[in-house]
Tab-separated table of C-alpha atoms and ligand atoms in Angstrom:
chain	number	residue	atom	x	y	z
A	292	UNK	CA	2.735	84.695	20.732
A	293	UNK	CA	0.496	84.652	17.689
A	294	UNK	CA	-3.196	85.251	18.330
A	295	UNK	CA	-4.569	83.311	15.363
A	296	UNK	CA	-3.650	79.650	14.700
A	297	UNK	CA	-0.973	79.142	12.027
A	298	UNK	CA	-1.385	76.701	9.140
A	299	UNK	CA	0.655	73.481	9.345
A	300	UNK	CA	2.391	74.178	6.035
A	301	UNK	CA	3.509	77.584	7.257
A	302	UNK	CA	4.816	76.092	10.505
A	303	UNK	CA	6.855	73.457	8.678
A	304	UNK	CA	8.264	76.025	6.282
A	305	UNK	CA	9.349	78.252	9.147
A	306	UNK	CA	10.820	75.416	11.155
A	307	UNK	CA	12.971	74.380	8.226
A	308	UNK	CA	14.701	77.768	8.399
A	309	UNK	CA	15.783	76.975	11.938
A	310	UNK	CA	16.673	73.339	11.349
A	311	UNK	CA	18.997	74.221	8.499
A	312	UNK	CA	21.213	76.049	10.991
A	313	UNK	CA	21.720	72.853	13.018
A	314	UNK	CA	24.558	70.499	12.243
A	315	UNK	CA	23.693	66.952	11.275
A	316	UNK	CA	25.803	64.112	12.663
A	317	UNK	CA	26.012	62.424	9.274
A	318	UNK	CA	27.995	65.369	7.835
A	319	UNK	CA	30.864	64.036	9.977
A	320	UNK	CA	31.773	67.497	11.266
A	321	UNK	CA	30.685	66.913	14.864
A	322	UNK	CA	33.885	65.607	16.409
A	323	UNK	CA	33.396	66.480	20.056
A	324	UNK	CA	30.051	64.963	20.956
A	325	UNK	CA	29.209	61.823	22.907
A	326	UNK	CA	25.799	61.766	21.297
A	327	UNK	CA	25.245	60.481	17.821
A	328	UNK	CA	22.665	59.946	15.143
A	329	UNK	CA	19.864	57.856	16.619
A	330	UNK	CA	18.972	54.694	14.760
A	331	UNK	CA	15.881	55.207	12.495
A	332	UNK	CA	13.965	52.338	14.109
A	333	UNK	CA	14.439	53.720	17.587
A	334	UNK	CA	13.322	57.168	16.390
A	335	UNK	CA	10.116	55.670	15.031
A	336	UNK	CA	9.439	53.762	18.247
A	337	UNK	CA	10.165	56.935	20.222
A	338	UNK	CA	7.396	58.755	18.313
A	339	UNK	CA	4.989	55.813	18.747
A	340	UNK	CA	5.410	55.979	22.540
A	341	UNK	CA	5.621	59.749	22.818
A	342	UNK	CA	2.583	60.212	25.038
A	343	UNK	CA	3.329	57.451	27.521
A	344	UNK	CA	4.222	58.682	31.001
A	345	UNK	CA	6.248	56.515	33.358
A	346	UNK	CA	5.554	58.993	36.142
A	347	UNK	CA	2.177	57.254	36.393
A	348	UNK	CA	3.200	53.740	35.387
A	349	UNK	CA	-0.073	52.019	36.261
A	350	UNK	CA	-1.571	53.669	33.179
A	351	UNK	CA	1.203	52.376	30.935
A	352	UNK	CA	1.896	48.889	32.213
A	353	UNK	CA	3.361	47.727	28.912
A	354	UNK	CA	5.840	50.568	28.768
A	355	UNK	CA	6.713	49.993	32.424
A	356	UNK	CA	7.583	46.395	31.534
A	357	UNK	CA	9.803	47.698	28.739
A	358	UNK	CA	11.683	49.857	31.244
A	359	UNK	CA	12.120	46.855	33.562
A	360	UNK	CA	13.410	44.746	30.680
A	361	UNK	CA	15.904	47.415	29.626
A	362	UNK	CA	17.241	47.621	33.191
A	363	UNK	CA	17.509	43.821	33.290
A	364	UNK	CA	19.307	43.695	29.937
A	365	UNK	CA	21.762	46.423	30.925
A	366	UNK	CA	22.369	44.605	34.227
A	367	UNK	CA	23.164	41.443	32.236
A	368	UNK	CA	26.137	43.051	30.511
A	369	UNK	CA	27.196	44.666	33.783
A	370	UNK	CA	27.338	41.305	35.605
A	371	UNK	CA	24.258	41.566	37.821
A	372	UNK	CA	21.271	39.194	37.779
A	373	UNK	CA	18.817	41.657	39.211
A	374	UNK	CA	19.400	45.386	39.263
A	375	UNK	CA	17.139	48.127	40.577
A	376	UNK	CA	16.950	51.352	38.654
A	377	UNK	CA	15.422	53.476	35.953
A	378	UNK	CA	15.785	54.878	32.493
A	379	UNK	CA	16.290	58.577	33.181
A	380	UNK	CA	17.053	61.743	31.237
A	381	UNK	CA	20.799	61.152	31.061
A	382	UNK	CA	23.997	60.763	33.001
A	383	UNK	CA	23.360	63.887	35.030
A	384	UNK	CA	20.110	62.603	36.517
A	385	UNK	CA	21.619	59.139	36.999
A	386	UNK	CA	24.601	60.535	38.913
A	387	UNK	CA	22.314	62.757	40.954
A	388	UNK	CA	20.189	59.767	41.961
A	389	UNK	CA	23.283	57.793	42.963
A	390	UNK	CA	24.645	60.627	45.102
A	391	UNK	CA	21.240	61.067	46.706
A	392	UNK	CA	21.088	57.363	47.558
A	393	UNK	CA	24.604	57.462	49.026
A	394	UNK	CA	23.887	60.544	51.117
A	395	UNK	CA	20.537	59.301	52.412
A	396	UNK	CA	21.859	55.861	53.258
A	397	UNK	CA	24.796	57.310	55.182
A	398	UNK	CA	22.429	59.596	57.069
A	399	UNK	CA	20.186	56.665	57.953
A	400	UNK	CA	22.811	54.042	58.764
A	401	UNK	CA	25.734	56.115	60.028
A	402	UNK	CA	24.069	59.343	61.061
A	403	UNK	CA	26.409	61.389	58.852
A	404	UNK	CA	25.146	64.955	58.779
A	405	UNK	CA	28.053	66.693	57.005
A	406	UNK	CA	28.366	64.455	53.952
A	407	UNK	CA	31.400	64.485	51.665
A	408	UNK	CA	31.968	62.773	48.340
A	409	UNK	CA	35.335	61.935	46.805
A	410	UNK	CA	35.337	62.327	43.046
A	411	UNK	CA	38.213	62.220	40.583
A	412	UNK	CA	39.507	65.510	39.240
A	413	UNK	CA	38.367	64.121	35.875
A	414	UNK	CA	34.734	63.563	36.960
A	415	UNK	CA	31.937	64.990	34.837
A	416	UNK	CA	30.562	68.309	36.085
A	417	UNK	CA	27.232	66.632	36.883
A	418	UNK	CA	28.734	65.656	40.255
A	419	UNK	CA	29.223	69.324	41.072
A	420	UNK	CA	25.571	69.934	40.250
A	421	UNK	CA	24.610	66.993	42.470
A	422	UNK	CA	26.797	68.274	45.295
A	423	UNK	CA	25.256	71.719	45.017
A	424	UNK	CA	21.705	70.382	45.113
A	425	UNK	CA	22.322	67.790	47.820
A	426	UNK	CA	24.550	69.913	50.007
A	427	UNK	CA	27.546	67.648	49.698
A	428	UNK	CA	31.119	68.726	50.181
A	429	UNK	CA	33.050	67.681	47.075
A	430	UNK	CA	36.633	66.540	47.383
A	431	UNK	CA	38.548	66.166	44.136
A	432	UNK	CA	41.091	63.375	44.289
A	433	UNK	CA	44.214	63.618	42.146
A	434	UNK	CA	44.947	61.695	39.005
A	435	UNK	CA	48.080	59.675	38.358
A	436	UNK	CA	50.474	60.330	35.462
A	437	UNK	CA	48.114	58.467	33.107
A	438	UNK	CA	45.134	60.636	34.123
A	439	UNK	CA	43.614	57.798	36.153
A	440	UNK	CA	42.185	58.403	39.588
A	441	UNK	CA	44.952	57.919	42.151
A	442	UNK	CA	43.801	55.397	44.757
A	443	UNK	CA	46.352	56.834	47.183
A	444	UNK	CA	44.739	60.232	46.882
A	445	UNK	CA	41.308	58.696	47.519
A	446	UNK	CA	42.579	56.954	50.649
A	447	UNK	CA	44.106	60.188	51.907
A	448	UNK	CA	40.771	61.976	51.582
A	449	UNK	CA	38.587	59.300	53.189
A	450	UNK	CA	37.215	60.342	56.547
A	451	UNK	CA	34.249	59.808	58.855
A	452	UNK	CA	32.056	62.098	56.718
A	453	UNK	CA	32.703	60.332	53.399
A	454	UNK	CA	29.403	59.080	52.007
A	455	UNK	CA	30.568	58.085	48.512
A	456	UNK	CA	33.562	57.437	46.317
A	457	UNK	CA	33.128	57.921	42.577
A	458	UNK	CA	35.163	56.265	39.830
A	459	UNK	CA	34.729	56.809	36.098
A	460	UNK	CA	34.798	54.126	33.409
A	461	UNK	CA	35.396	56.265	30.336
A	462	UNK	CA	36.147	59.822	31.456
A	463	UNK	CA	34.426	62.627	29.588
A	464	UNK	CA	37.583	64.357	28.422
A	465	UNK	CA	40.016	61.506	27.763
A	466	UNK	CA	38.026	58.252	27.872
A	467	UNK	CA	40.159	56.893	30.719
A	468	UNK	CA	39.042	53.947	32.842
A	469	UNK	CA	39.786	54.530	36.522
A	470	UNK	CA	41.167	51.627	38.632
A	471	UNK	CA	37.679	50.443	39.554
A	472	UNK	CA	38.831	47.109	41.019
A	473	UNK	CA	41.161	48.797	43.513
A	474	UNK	CA	38.539	51.410	44.343
A	475	UNK	CA	36.017	48.644	44.960
A	476	UNK	CA	38.373	47.124	47.553
A	477	UNK	CA	38.862	50.497	49.221
A	478	UNK	CA	35.077	50.940	49.360
A	479	UNK	CA	34.600	47.511	50.944
A	480	UNK	CA	37.378	48.034	53.501
A	481	UNK	CA	35.945	51.406	54.495
A	482	UNK	CA	32.271	50.432	54.173
A	483	UNK	CA	31.617	53.325	51.821
A	484	UNK	CA	29.193	53.603	48.907
A	485	UNK	CA	31.001	53.289	45.566
A	486	UNK	CA	29.447	54.692	42.382
A	487	UNK	CA	30.857	54.015	38.920
A	488	UNK	CA	30.082	56.579	36.258
A	489	UNK	CA	30.089	54.482	33.087
A	490	UNK	CA	27.776	56.875	31.261
A	491	UNK	CA	30.082	56.608	28.254
A	492	UNK	CA	32.051	53.396	28.817
A	493	UNK	CA	29.126	51.243	29.915
A	494	UNK	CA	27.922	50.633	26.375
A	495	UNK	CA	31.496	50.068	25.138
A	496	UNK	CA	33.769	48.193	27.507
A	497	UNK	CA	31.706	44.971	27.843
A	498	UNK	CA	31.273	44.735	24.080
A	499	UNK	CA	34.940	45.385	23.322
A	500	UNK	CA	35.865	42.695	25.841
A	501	UNK	CA	33.468	40.307	24.058
A	502	UNK	CA	35.722	40.504	21.003
A	503	UNK	CA	39.063	40.131	22.713
A	504	UNK	CA	39.975	43.593	23.994
A	505	UNK	CA	41.278	43.230	27.510
A	506	UNK	CA	39.883	46.295	29.200
A	507	UNK	CA	39.789	46.369	32.989
A	508	UNK	CA	36.777	45.244	34.966
A	509	UNK	CA	34.461	48.014	36.129
A	510	UNK	CA	31.097	46.421	36.788
A	511	UNK	CA	28.960	44.751	39.479
A	512	UNK	CA	31.175	41.641	39.502
A	513	UNK	CA	33.314	43.817	41.793
A	514	UNK	CA	31.597	43.483	45.149
A	515	UNK	CA	32.218	47.057	46.258
A	516	UNK	CA	30.317	48.631	43.341
A	517	UNK	CA	27.000	49.976	44.646
A	518	UNK	CA	25.635	51.641	41.500
A	519	UNK	CA	26.497	52.318	37.863
A	520	UNK	CA	25.479	55.073	35.465
A	521	UNK	CA	25.216	53.769	31.901
A	522	UNK	CA	23.736	55.924	29.170
A	523	UNK	CA	21.904	54.506	26.160
A	524	UNK	CA	21.917	57.954	24.506
A	525	UNK	CA	25.698	57.874	24.151
A	526	UNK	CA	27.257	54.685	22.711
A	527	UNK	CA	23.907	52.849	23.011
A	528	UNK	CA	22.516	54.681	19.939
A	529	UNK	CA	19.205	55.506	21.662
A	530	UNK	CA	17.513	58.847	20.938
A	531	UNK	CA	18.025	61.635	23.489
A	532	UNK	CA	17.003	61.496	26.336
A	533	UNK	CA	18.003	58.104	27.626
A	534	UNK	CA	20.246	57.661	30.637
A	535	UNK	CA	20.483	54.669	32.924
A	536	UNK	CA	20.999	54.217	36.642
A	537	UNK	CA	21.438	50.741	38.081
A	538	UNK	CA	21.651	49.956	41.787
A	539	UNK	CA	22.903	46.697	43.240
A	540	UNK	CA	20.250	46.484	45.950
A	541	UNK	CA	16.710	47.635	46.602
A	542	UNK	CA	17.782	49.411	49.790
A	543	UNK	CA	19.376	52.170	47.690
A	544	UNK	CA	16.041	52.905	46.055
A	545	UNK	CA	14.221	52.733	49.381
A	546	UNK	CA	16.235	55.626	50.787
A	547	UNK	CA	15.389	57.895	47.834
A	548	UNK	CA	11.707	56.943	47.599
A	549	UNK	CA	9.237	59.800	47.769
A	550	UNK	CA	5.555	59.052	48.337
A	551	UNK	CA	3.228	59.768	45.429
A	552	UNK	CA	-0.025	58.809	47.163
A	553	UNK	CA	-2.619	59.693	44.511
A	554	UNK	CA	-0.787	58.062	41.589
A	555	UNK	CA	-0.905	54.482	40.365
A	556	UNK	CA	2.518	53.885	41.913
A	557	UNK	CA	2.806	54.801	45.563
A	558	UNK	CA	6.358	56.071	45.391
A	559	UNK	CA	8.855	57.549	42.953
A	560	UNK	CA	12.649	57.322	42.896
A	561	UNK	CA	13.481	59.506	39.903
A	562	UNK	CA	14.105	63.254	40.073
A	563	UNK	CA	11.724	63.842	37.188
A	564	UNK	CA	8.000	63.261	37.819
A	565	UNK	CA	6.226	63.049	34.483
A	566	UNK	CA	8.742	61.165	32.386
A	567	UNK	CA	9.056	59.788	28.909
A	568	UNK	CA	8.060	56.175	28.377
A	569	UNK	CA	9.322	56.797	24.843
A	570	UNK	CA	12.919	56.694	26.130
A	571	UNK	CA	12.432	53.227	27.612
A	572	UNK	CA	10.615	51.903	24.524
A	573	UNK	CA	13.125	53.289	22.019
A	574	UNK	CA	16.037	52.023	24.115
A	575	UNK	CA	14.417	48.595	24.357
A	576	UNK	CA	14.081	48.522	20.567
A	577	UNK	CA	17.628	49.601	19.741
A	578	UNK	CA	19.106	47.138	22.241
A	579	UNK	CA	17.132	44.295	20.644
A	580	UNK	CA	18.105	45.484	17.174
A	581	UNK	CA	21.814	45.660	17.997
A	582	UNK	CA	22.317	42.756	20.379
A	583	UNK	CA	25.729	42.253	21.994
A	584	UNK	CA	27.137	41.464	18.547
A	585	UNK	CA	25.905	44.708	16.992
A	586	UNK	CA	27.346	46.775	19.838
A	587	UNK	CA	30.666	44.907	19.560
A	588	UNK	CA	30.857	45.684	15.851
A	589	UNK	CA	30.055	49.341	16.418
A	590	UNK	CA	32.577	49.641	19.257
A	591	UNK	CA	35.249	47.901	17.199
A	592	UNK	CA	34.712	50.238	14.223
A	593	UNK	CA	35.001	53.249	16.515
A	594	UNK	CA	38.244	51.876	17.977
A	595	UNK	CA	39.692	51.166	14.514
A	596	UNK	CA	38.973	54.784	13.531
A	597	UNK	CA	40.481	55.996	16.796
A	598	UNK	CA	43.738	54.116	16.245
A	599	UNK	CA	43.902	55.190	12.614
A	600	UNK	CA	43.557	58.843	13.620
A	601	UNK	CA	45.998	58.465	16.529
A	602	UNK	CA	48.700	57.072	14.220
A	603	UNK	CA	48.055	59.607	11.465
A	604	UNK	CA	48.192	62.531	13.913
A	605	UNK	CA	51.534	61.399	15.284
A	606	UNK	CA	52.931	61.147	11.746
A	607	UNK	CA	51.939	64.814	11.335
A	608	UNK	CA	53.873	65.731	14.517
A	609	UNK	CA	50.817	66.123	16.721
A	610	UNK	CA	51.288	64.817	20.248
A	611	UNK	CA	48.721	62.626	21.958
A	612	UNK	CA	47.986	63.448	25.592
A	613	UNK	CA	47.827	59.739	26.347
A	614	UNK	CA	47.346	56.615	24.286
A	615	UNK	CA	43.602	56.093	23.856
A	616	UNK	CA	41.819	53.443	25.933
A	617	UNK	CA	38.416	54.064	24.391
A	618	UNK	CA	37.296	56.045	21.325
A	619	UNK	CA	38.355	59.463	22.611
A	620	UNK	CA	41.556	61.180	21.496
A	621	UNK	CA	43.185	64.316	22.866
A	622	UNK	CA	46.117	65.949	21.150
A	623	UNK	CA	48.142	69.098	20.681
A	624	UNK	CA	50.722	70.436	18.285
A	625	UNK	CA	53.935	71.691	19.928
A	626	UNK	CA	53.883	74.818	17.780
A	627	UNK	CA	50.168	75.728	17.856
A	628	UNK	CA	48.208	76.901	20.896
A	629	UNK	CA	45.205	74.639	21.557
A	630	UNK	CA	42.628	77.423	21.394
A	631	UNK	CA	44.080	78.718	18.124
A	632	UNK	CA	43.934	75.269	16.594
A	633	UNK	CA	40.345	74.771	17.784
A	634	UNK	CA	39.377	78.122	16.283
A	635	UNK	CA	41.104	77.430	12.967
A	636	UNK	CA	39.402	74.039	12.762
A	637	UNK	CA	36.038	75.621	13.468
A	638	UNK	CA	36.628	78.150	10.706
A	639	UNK	CA	37.031	75.152	8.404
A	640	UNK	CA	33.742	73.701	9.661
A	641	UNK	CA	35.071	71.115	12.155
A	642	UNK	CA	33.420	71.126	15.567
A	643	UNK	CA	36.016	69.841	18.000
A	644	UNK	CA	35.986	70.400	21.726
A	645	UNK	CA	38.899	71.155	24.008
A	646	UNK	CA	39.701	69.213	27.134
A	647	UNK	CA	40.527	71.197	30.257
A	648	UNK	CA	42.936	68.819	31.985
A	649	UNK	CA	45.251	68.803	30.258
A	650	UNK	CA	44.297	71.372	27.694
A	651	UNK	CA	44.074	69.675	24.298
A	652	UNK	CA	41.938	69.206	21.218
A	653	UNK	CA	39.479	66.459	22.063
A	654	UNK	CA	37.866	64.177	19.505
A	655	UNK	CA	35.147	61.645	20.306
A	656	UNK	CA	35.061	59.057	17.539
A	657	UNK	CA	31.406	58.144	17.547
A	658	UNK	CA	29.772	55.903	14.951
A	659	UNK	CA	28.759	58.866	12.758
A	660	UNK	CA	32.436	59.495	11.925
A	661	UNK	CA	33.840	57.336	9.141
A	662	UNK	CA	37.257	56.855	7.555
A	663	UNK	CA	36.619	59.428	4.798
A	664	UNK	CA	35.709	62.071	7.368
A	665	UNK	CA	39.050	61.424	9.060
A	666	UNK	CA	40.959	61.730	5.781
A	667	UNK	CA	39.241	65.104	5.220
A	668	UNK	CA	40.033	66.150	8.774
A	669	UNK	CA	43.721	65.298	8.342
A	670	UNK	CA	43.768	67.289	5.097
A	671	UNK	CA	42.433	70.302	6.992
A	672	UNK	CA	45.087	69.891	9.680
A	673	UNK	CA	47.794	69.852	7.009
A	674	UNK	CA	46.290	72.961	5.426
A	675	UNK	CA	46.332	74.732	8.804
A	676	UNK	CA	49.946	73.744	9.377
A	677	UNK	CA	50.901	75.070	5.938
A	678	UNK	CA	49.088	78.328	6.530
A	679	UNK	CA	51.162	78.746	9.698
A	680	UNK	CA	54.362	77.761	7.881
A	681	UNK	CA	54.772	74.637	9.976
A	682	UNK	CA	56.046	71.599	8.062
B	866	0PR	N1	29.085	61.209	33.005
B	866	0PR	C1	29.994	61.231	32.016
B	866	0PR	C2	31.237	60.404	32.119
B	866	0PR	C3	29.755	62.044	30.888
B	866	0PR	O1	30.676	62.117	29.931
B	866	0PR	C4	28.564	62.797	30.827
B	866	0PR	C5	28.262	63.690	29.660
B	866	0PR	C6	27.658	62.723	31.899
B	866	0PR	C7	27.950	61.911	32.965
B	866	0PR	C8	26.382	63.504	31.901
B	866	0PR	O2	25.516	62.983	30.967
B	866	0PR	P1	24.298	63.817	30.364
B	866	0PR	O3	24.897	64.931	29.569
B	866	0PR	O4	23.588	62.788	29.550
B	866	0PR	O5	23.488	64.282	31.484
B	866	0PR	N2	29.207	63.814	28.694
B	866	0PR	C9	29.142	64.702	27.568
B	866	0PR	C10	29.956	65.963	27.872
B	866	0PR	O6	29.626	66.715	28.783
B	866	0PR	C11	27.770	65.095	27.144
B	866	0PR	C12	27.762	65.748	25.810
B	866	0PR	C13	27.219	65.108	24.741
B	866	0PR	C14	28.289	66.995	25.620
B	866	0PR	C15	27.179	65.697	23.496
B	866	0PR	C16	28.273	67.611	24.370
B	866	0PR	C17	27.721	66.952	23.307
B	866	0PR	O7	27.685	67.551	22.045
B	866	0PR	O8	30.955	66.140	27.214
């Protein structure tokens, strides 16, 4: 720690040396991220609201209203008139809140003291964090041959200690939509809490359906759905951090309320205490700026790029793990080990990620990736094949 204050100019000069090492989304090299370049307007609004604190909302009543409006607007495209929830730090906090609500409600209403949750094998690792913190036993249900959660496996695992079933609308690794409608029925029949993790798909599926895609239903119109995670900082274009948790009923918030007696609000539901009003304000702004139409256009462009890449890869003898439902692709080459291919791509400057189940190169086609980037990427793949003497 420096003793004497440093001049602003010096600070900026030094920071630039660090920033230059970061990748920038607009270079088109980041192919494995669910985050993307935030819209300039939302970045500006974020800075304008940087010192607002929704942990003490009575001081920032305007920003609190913005959070309420964002929740209402997200509920509107998830088929619910009135939702209860918050803008949080991301999908991890949203999923944690949902699991906490499920556990606490089961303890209160059913006296369950050894709680278990059933999650798909494809669930994001945030559920394992939640289980660790909340002392939940996690049961991983199997996937079917299309990498969707098997409802049969869920039914086999249900027992008197089950406090929640989780389904994913847009899995992290493959972008698969689980059979949410069937899971909703199972939840109703067994009177179990049902959480849908639509952290990624929530800002995609409704808008693709608006323009004629026929993706399966996953939202609150299904009676068994208790809560939904939907993240503005993924396909919603909001600056990081902005996650969303929506509950169907107030009772779910009531069971996670913690008293905050000396603050302007008498109770808090979020994990985080002092929390950014800037996230709510910037999300409000980008949602207004985009509208349903803007999000449909963005989602459609991402899908067009996804299908273009899927076709081109197959022409080059790469094999898709499964045909893409959303804008995530996973593929392999029969003659190249996945890790080798990932390494060779990285050496050429492409940042891909690898899925774990099944092991494959995973590409998330976010809005910062355009057609030219994909042409360049395919050229690199051809170059790699040539260097390995594969035709
Ligand atoms: N649920 C799903 C379905 C997710 O895919 C993710 C994150 C989460 C919950 C957790 O969300 P937060 O990370 O906002 O808490 N999915 C991405 C992943 O783990 C997050 C990510 C984004 C990772 C950008 C890397 C990256 O460069 O793959």
